[in-house]
Coordinates of C-alpha atoms in Angstrom, one line a residue:
X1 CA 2.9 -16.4 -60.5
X2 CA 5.5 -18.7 -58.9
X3 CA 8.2 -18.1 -57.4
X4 CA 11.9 -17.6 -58.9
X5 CA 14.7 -20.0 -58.1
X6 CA 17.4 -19.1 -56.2
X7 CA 19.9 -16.5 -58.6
X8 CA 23.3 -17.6 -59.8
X9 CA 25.2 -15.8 -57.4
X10 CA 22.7 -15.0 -55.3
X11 CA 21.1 -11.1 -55.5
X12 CA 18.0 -9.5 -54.6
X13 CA 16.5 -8.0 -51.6
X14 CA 16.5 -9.5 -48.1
X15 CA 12.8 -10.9 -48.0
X16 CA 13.5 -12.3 -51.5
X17 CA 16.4 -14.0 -50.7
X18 CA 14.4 -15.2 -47.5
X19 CA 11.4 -16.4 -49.6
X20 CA 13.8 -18.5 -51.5
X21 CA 16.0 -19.7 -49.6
X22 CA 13.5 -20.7 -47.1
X23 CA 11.8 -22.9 -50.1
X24 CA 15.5 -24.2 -51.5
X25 CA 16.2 -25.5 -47.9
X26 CA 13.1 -27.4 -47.4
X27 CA 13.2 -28.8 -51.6
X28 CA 16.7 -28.9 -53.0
X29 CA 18.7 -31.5 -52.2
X30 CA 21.2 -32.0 -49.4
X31 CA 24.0 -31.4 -52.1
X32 CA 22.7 -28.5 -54.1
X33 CA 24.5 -25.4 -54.5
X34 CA 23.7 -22.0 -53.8
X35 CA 26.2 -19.4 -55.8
X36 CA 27.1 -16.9 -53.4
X37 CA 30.2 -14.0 -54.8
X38 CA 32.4 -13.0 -52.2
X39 CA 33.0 -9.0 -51.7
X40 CA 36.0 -9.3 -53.4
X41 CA 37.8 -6.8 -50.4
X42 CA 41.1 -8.0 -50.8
X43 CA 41.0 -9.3 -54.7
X44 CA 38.7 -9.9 -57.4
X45 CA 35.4 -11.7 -56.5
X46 CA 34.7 -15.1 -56.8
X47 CA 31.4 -17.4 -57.0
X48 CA 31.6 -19.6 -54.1
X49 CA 28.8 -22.6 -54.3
X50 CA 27.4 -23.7 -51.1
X51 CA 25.9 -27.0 -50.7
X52 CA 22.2 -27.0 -48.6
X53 CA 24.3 -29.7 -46.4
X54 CA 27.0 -27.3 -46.0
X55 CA 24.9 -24.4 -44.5
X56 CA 22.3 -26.0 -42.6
X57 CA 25.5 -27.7 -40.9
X58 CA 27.3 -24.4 -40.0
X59 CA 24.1 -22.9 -39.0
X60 CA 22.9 -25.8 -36.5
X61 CA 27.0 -25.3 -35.5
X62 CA 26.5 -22.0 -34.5
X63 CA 23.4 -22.0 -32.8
X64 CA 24.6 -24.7 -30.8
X65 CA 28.0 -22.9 -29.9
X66 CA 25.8 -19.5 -29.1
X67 CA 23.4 -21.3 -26.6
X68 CA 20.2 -22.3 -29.1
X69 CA 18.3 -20.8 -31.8
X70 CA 16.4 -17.4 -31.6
X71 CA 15.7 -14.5 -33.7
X72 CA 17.9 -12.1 -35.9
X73 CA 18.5 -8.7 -36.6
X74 CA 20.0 -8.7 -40.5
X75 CA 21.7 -6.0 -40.4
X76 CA 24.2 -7.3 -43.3
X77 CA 23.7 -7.3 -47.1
X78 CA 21.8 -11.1 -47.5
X79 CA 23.5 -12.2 -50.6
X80 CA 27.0 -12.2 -48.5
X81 CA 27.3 -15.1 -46.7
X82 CA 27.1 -13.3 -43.2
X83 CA 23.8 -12.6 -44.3
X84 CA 22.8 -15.4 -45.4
X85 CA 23.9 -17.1 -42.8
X86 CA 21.8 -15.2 -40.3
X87 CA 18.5 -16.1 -42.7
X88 CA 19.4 -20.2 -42.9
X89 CA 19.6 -19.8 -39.1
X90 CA 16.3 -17.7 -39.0
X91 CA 14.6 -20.2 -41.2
X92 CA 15.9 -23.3 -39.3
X93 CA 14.5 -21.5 -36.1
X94 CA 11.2 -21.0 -37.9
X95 CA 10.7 -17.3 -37.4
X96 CA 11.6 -14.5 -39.4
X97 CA 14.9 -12.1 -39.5
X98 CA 14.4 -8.5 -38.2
X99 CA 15.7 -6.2 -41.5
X100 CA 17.7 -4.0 -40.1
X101 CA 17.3 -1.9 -43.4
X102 CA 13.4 -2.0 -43.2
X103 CA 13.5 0.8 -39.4
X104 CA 14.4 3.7 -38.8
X105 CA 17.4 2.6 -36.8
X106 CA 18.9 0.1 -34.5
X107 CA 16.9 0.3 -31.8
X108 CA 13.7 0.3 -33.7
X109 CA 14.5 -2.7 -35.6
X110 CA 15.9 -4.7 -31.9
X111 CA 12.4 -3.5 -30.6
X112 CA 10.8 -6.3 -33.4
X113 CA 12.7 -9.1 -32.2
X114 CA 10.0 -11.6 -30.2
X115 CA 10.7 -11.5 -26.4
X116 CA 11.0 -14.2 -24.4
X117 CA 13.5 -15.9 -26.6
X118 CA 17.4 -15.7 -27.3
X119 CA 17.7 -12.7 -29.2
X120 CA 20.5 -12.3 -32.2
X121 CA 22.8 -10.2 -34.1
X122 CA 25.7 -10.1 -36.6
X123 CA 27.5 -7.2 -37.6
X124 CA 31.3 -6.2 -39.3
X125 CA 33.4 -4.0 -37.0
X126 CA 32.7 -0.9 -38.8
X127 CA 29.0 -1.1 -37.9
X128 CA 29.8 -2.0 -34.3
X129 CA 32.3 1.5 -34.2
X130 CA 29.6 3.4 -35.7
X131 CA 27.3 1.6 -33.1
X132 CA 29.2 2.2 -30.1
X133 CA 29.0 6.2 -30.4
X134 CA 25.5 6.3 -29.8
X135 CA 23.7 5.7 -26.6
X136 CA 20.4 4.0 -27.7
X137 CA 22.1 1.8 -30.1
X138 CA 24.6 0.3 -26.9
X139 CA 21.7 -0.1 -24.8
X140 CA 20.1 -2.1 -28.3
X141 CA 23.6 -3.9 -28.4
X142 CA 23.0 -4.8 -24.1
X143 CA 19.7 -6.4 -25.1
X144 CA 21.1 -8.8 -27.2
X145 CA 22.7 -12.5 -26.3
X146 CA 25.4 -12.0 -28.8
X147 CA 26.6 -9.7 -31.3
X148 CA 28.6 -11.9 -33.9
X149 CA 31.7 -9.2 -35.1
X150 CA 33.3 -10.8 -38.0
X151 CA 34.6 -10.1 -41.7
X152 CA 37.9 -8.1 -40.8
X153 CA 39.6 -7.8 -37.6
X154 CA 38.3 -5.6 -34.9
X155 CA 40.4 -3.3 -32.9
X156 CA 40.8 -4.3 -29.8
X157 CA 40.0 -1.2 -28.2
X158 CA 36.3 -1.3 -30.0
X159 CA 35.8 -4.7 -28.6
X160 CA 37.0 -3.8 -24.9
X161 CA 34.7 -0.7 -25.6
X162 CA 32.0 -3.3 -26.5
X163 CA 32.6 -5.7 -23.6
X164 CA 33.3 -2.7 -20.5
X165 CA 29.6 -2.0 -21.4
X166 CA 28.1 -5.6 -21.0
X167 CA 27.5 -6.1 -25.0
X168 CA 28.0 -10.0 -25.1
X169 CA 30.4 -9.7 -28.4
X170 CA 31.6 -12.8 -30.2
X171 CA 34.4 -12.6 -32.7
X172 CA 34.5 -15.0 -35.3
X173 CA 36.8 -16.2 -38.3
X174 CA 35.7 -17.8 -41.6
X175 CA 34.6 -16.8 -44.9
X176 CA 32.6 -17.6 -47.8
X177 CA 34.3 -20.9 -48.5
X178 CA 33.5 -22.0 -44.9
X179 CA 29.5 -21.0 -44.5
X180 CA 31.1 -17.7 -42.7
X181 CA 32.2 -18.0 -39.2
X182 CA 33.8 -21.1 -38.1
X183 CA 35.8 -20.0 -35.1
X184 CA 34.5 -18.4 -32.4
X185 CA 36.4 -16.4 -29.9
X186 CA 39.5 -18.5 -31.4
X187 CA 37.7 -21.8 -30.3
X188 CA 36.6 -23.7 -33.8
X189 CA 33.0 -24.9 -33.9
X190 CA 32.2 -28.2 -32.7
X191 CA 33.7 -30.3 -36.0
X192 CA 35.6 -28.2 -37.6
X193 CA 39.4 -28.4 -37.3
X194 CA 41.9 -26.0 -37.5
X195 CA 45.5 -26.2 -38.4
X196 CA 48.5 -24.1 -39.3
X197 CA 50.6 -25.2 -42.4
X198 CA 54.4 -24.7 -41.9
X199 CA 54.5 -21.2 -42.9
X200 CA 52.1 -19.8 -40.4
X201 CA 49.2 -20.2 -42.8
X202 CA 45.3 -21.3 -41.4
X203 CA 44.1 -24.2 -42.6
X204 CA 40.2 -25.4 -42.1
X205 CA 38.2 -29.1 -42.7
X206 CA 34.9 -29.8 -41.8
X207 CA 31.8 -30.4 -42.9
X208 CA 30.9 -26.6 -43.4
X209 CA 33.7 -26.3 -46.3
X210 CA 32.2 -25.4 -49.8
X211 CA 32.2 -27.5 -52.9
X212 CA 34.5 -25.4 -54.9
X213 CA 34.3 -22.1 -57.4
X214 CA 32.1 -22.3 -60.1
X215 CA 34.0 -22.9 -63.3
X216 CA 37.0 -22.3 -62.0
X217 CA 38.1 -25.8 -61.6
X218 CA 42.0 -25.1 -61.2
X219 CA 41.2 -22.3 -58.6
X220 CA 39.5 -24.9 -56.3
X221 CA 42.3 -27.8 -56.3
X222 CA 44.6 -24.8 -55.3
X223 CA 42.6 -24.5 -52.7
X224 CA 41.1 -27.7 -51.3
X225 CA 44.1 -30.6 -50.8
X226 CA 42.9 -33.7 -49.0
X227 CA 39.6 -32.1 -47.3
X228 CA 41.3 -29.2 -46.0
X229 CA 40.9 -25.6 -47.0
X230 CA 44.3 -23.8 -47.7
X231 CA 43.5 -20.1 -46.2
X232 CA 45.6 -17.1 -46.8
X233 CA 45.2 -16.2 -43.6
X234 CA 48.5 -16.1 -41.0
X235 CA 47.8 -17.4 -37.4
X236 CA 48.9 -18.5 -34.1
X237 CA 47.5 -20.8 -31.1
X238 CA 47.8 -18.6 -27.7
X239 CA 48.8 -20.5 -24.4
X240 CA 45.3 -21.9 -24.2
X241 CA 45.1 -23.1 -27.9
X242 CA 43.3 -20.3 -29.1
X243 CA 43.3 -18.9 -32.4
X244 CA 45.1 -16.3 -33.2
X245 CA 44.0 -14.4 -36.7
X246 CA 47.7 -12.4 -37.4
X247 CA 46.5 -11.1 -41.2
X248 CA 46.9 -12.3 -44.6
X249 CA 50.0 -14.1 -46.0
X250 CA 49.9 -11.2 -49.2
X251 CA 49.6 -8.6 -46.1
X252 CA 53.2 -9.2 -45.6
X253 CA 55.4 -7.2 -48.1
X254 CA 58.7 -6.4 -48.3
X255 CA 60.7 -2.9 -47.4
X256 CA 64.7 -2.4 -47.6
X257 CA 64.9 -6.0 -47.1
X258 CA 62.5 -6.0 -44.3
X259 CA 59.8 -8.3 -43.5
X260 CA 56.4 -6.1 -42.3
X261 CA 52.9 -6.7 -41.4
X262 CA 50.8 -4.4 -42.6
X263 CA 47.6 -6.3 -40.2
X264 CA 50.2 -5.2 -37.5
X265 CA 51.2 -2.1 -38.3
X266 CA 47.4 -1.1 -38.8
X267 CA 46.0 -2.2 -35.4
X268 CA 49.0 -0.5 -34.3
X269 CA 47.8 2.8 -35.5
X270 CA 44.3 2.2 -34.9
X271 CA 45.3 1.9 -31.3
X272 CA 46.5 5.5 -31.1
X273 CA 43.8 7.4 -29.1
X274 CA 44.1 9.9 -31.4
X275 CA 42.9 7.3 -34.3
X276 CA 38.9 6.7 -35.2
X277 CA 39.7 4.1 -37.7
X278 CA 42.6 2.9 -39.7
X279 CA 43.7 1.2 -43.2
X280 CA 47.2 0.6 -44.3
X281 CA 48.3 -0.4 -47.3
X282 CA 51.6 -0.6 -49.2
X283 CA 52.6 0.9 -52.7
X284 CA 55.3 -0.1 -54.8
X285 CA 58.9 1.9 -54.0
X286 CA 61.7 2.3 -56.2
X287 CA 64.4 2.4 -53.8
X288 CA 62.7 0.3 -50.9
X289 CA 60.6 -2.0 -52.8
X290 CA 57.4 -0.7 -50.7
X291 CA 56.7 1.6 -48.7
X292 CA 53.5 1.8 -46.4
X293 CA 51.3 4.5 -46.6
X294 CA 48.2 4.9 -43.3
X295 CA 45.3 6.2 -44.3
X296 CA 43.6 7.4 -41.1
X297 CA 40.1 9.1 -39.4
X298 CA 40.3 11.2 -36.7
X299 CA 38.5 11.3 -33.9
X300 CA 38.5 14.6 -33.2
X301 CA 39.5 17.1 -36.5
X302 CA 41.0 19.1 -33.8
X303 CA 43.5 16.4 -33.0
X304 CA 44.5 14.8 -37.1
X305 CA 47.6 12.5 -36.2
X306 CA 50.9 13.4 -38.0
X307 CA 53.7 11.4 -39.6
X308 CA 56.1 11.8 -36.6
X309 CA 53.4 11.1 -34.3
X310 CA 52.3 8.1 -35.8
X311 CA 55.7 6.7 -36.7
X312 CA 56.6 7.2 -33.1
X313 CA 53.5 5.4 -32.1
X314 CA 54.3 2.3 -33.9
X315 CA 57.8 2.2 -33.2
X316 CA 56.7 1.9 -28.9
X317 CA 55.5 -1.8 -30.1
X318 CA 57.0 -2.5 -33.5
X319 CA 60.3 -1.6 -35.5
X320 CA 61.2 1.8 -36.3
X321 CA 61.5 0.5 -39.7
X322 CA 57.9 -0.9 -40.1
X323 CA 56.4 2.7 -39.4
X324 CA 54.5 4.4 -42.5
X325 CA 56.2 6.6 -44.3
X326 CA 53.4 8.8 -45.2
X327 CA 49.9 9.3 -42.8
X328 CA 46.6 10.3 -45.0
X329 CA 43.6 12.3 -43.1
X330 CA 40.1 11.2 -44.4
X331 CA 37.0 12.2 -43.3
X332 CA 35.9 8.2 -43.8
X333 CA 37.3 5.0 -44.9
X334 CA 36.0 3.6 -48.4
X335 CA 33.9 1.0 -47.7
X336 CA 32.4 -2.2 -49.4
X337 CA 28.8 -2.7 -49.6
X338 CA 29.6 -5.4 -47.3
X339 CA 30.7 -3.9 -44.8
X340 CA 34.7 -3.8 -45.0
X341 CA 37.1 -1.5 -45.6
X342 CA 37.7 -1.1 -49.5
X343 CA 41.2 -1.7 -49.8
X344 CA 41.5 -2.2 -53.5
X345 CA 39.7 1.6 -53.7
X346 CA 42.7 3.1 -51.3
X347 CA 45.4 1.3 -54.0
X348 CA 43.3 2.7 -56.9
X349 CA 43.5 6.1 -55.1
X350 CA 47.4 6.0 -54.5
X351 CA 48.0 4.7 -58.3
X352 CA 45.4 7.3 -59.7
X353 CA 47.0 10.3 -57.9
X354 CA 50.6 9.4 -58.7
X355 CA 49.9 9.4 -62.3
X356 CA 48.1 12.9 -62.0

């Protein structure tokens, strides 16, 4: 029986996926479109297509940047395109991704990977904090030549964590509509050019930009003016020109007239030692027009942060009046299957409960 074609958006199970894709890159055209849906963690999900071109491109990109091609542990769902990603590199190296899913556990699955050669990994940050509490899986994480940490922005704590114990960690920025990463460690990959738009915003070209959103035709010349991606991401260029990723232009609300960063205001909290992981959204207000409510996980259920501790906490770094006004204990964070906090789930929460 032959084969299927690749699905429209892309599903299945990793070693499907791999099958196909691996049989799509080496038949399709250069300008044929994989359909891949983003997680839809911020808003509702949208079919990205991918040209062949496009991916092989941000793949050989990557490799390049990272020191040469080598083997992969997937240890991300393969119909995102982090996953994806790390099979078009796998396939363009010739050897087969490590499923993460497929062992018992980290280690096991790092045990696969062929020695002798560079040795691979990408992850989201929640899977790198879960990582990091566990001995055997931070000696895997040593083994490694880089642990890609991308999809949402890591705590800086997590990363020093990761970095104080020799795990060679590489940030990187992108998203669907860019092949995935495209910026590492704030430094773009060889082609790609970044720019900030007069109101802060990122803005992307290069040859890894996708072709557009399938049938959504007024969605995509929002989005793609003169070869360049419009992002609603915020940023900034440091004092050696690197990349700065603040948070999302819609992360920015309004409170008693009062401009606030919730991407702030969350690593903010998240910093507090007190603080395992951290999501802050805002709700709609009345009297101040929003008002930010931090839903937080201890570290230690002996130690749950309070309202006065955290809104002292943030008010060290940040105005008094971008503090939350309410702190919410969980014993976890919603997440996405993908990997990222499940924002939309926390709004749904808050609305749900106040009409109760």
């Amino acid at each position: 029986m032959p084969e299927p074609a690749l699905p429209t958006p892309l599903s299945g199970s990793a070693r499907s996926i791999e099958r196909a894709v691996a049989r799509w890159l080496d038949e399709s055209d250069a300008s044929d479109a994989v359909v891949v849906r983003t997680s839809g963690s911020t808003g509702d999900p949208k079919d990205v297509l991918l040209s062949s071109r496009a991916l092989q491109w941000s793949a050989t990109a990557s490799l390049h940047r990272l020191g040469g091609a080598g083997s992969w542990v997937l240890a991300l769902p393969a119909h995102y395109v982090a996953g994806l990603q790390v099979i078009v590199r796998s396939v363009l190296a010739g050897v087969s991704p490590v499923v993460l899913a497929e062992h018992a556990d980290l280690p096991a699955a790092a045990s696969r990977l062929p020695a002798g050669g560079r040795r691979y990994l990408a992850a989201v940050p929640t899977q790198l904090y879960r990582w990091m509490s566990a001995p055997a899986d931070v000696e895997a994480l040593r083994s490694l030549d880089a642990v890609l940490v991308g999809g949402a922005a890591a705590d800086g704590q997590l990363l020093a964590r990761a970095h104080s114990a020799a795990i060679k960690v590489v940030t990187t920025y992108g998203m669907s509509e860019t092949c995935g990463g495209c910026v590492y460690d704030g430094v773009a990959l060889d082609g790609v050019d970044v720019a900030l738009a007069e109101s802060g915003a990122i803005r992307l070209r290069g040859p890894m930009l996708f072709d557009g959103y399938a049938g959504e035709p007024e969605l995509t010349a929002s989005t793609l003016h003169d070869g360049w991606l419009q992002t609603a991401d915020l940023g900034r260029f440091d004092a050696a020109g690197r990349l700065e990723v603040l948070g999302r232009q819609d992360d920015v609300v309004q409170s008693g007239g009062v401009s606030i960063s919730l991407t702030a205001v969350e690593r903010r909290v998240a910093s507090m030692e007190a603080v395992a992981q951290c999501a802050v959204i805002a709700e709609t207000d009345p009297e101040w027009g929003a008002r930010l409510v931090a839903y937080v996980v201890p570290r230690d259920h002996h130690r749950v942060p309070d309202l006065a501790s955290t809104r002292d906490s943030v008010a060290e770094v940040l105005p008094r009046s971008w503090a939350p006004q309410e702190v919410v204990v969980l014993p976890r964070l919603p997440m996405l299957e993908s990997g990222k906090i499940d924002r939309r789930s926390l709004r749904l929460r808050r609305a749900t409960s106040s009409a109760s």
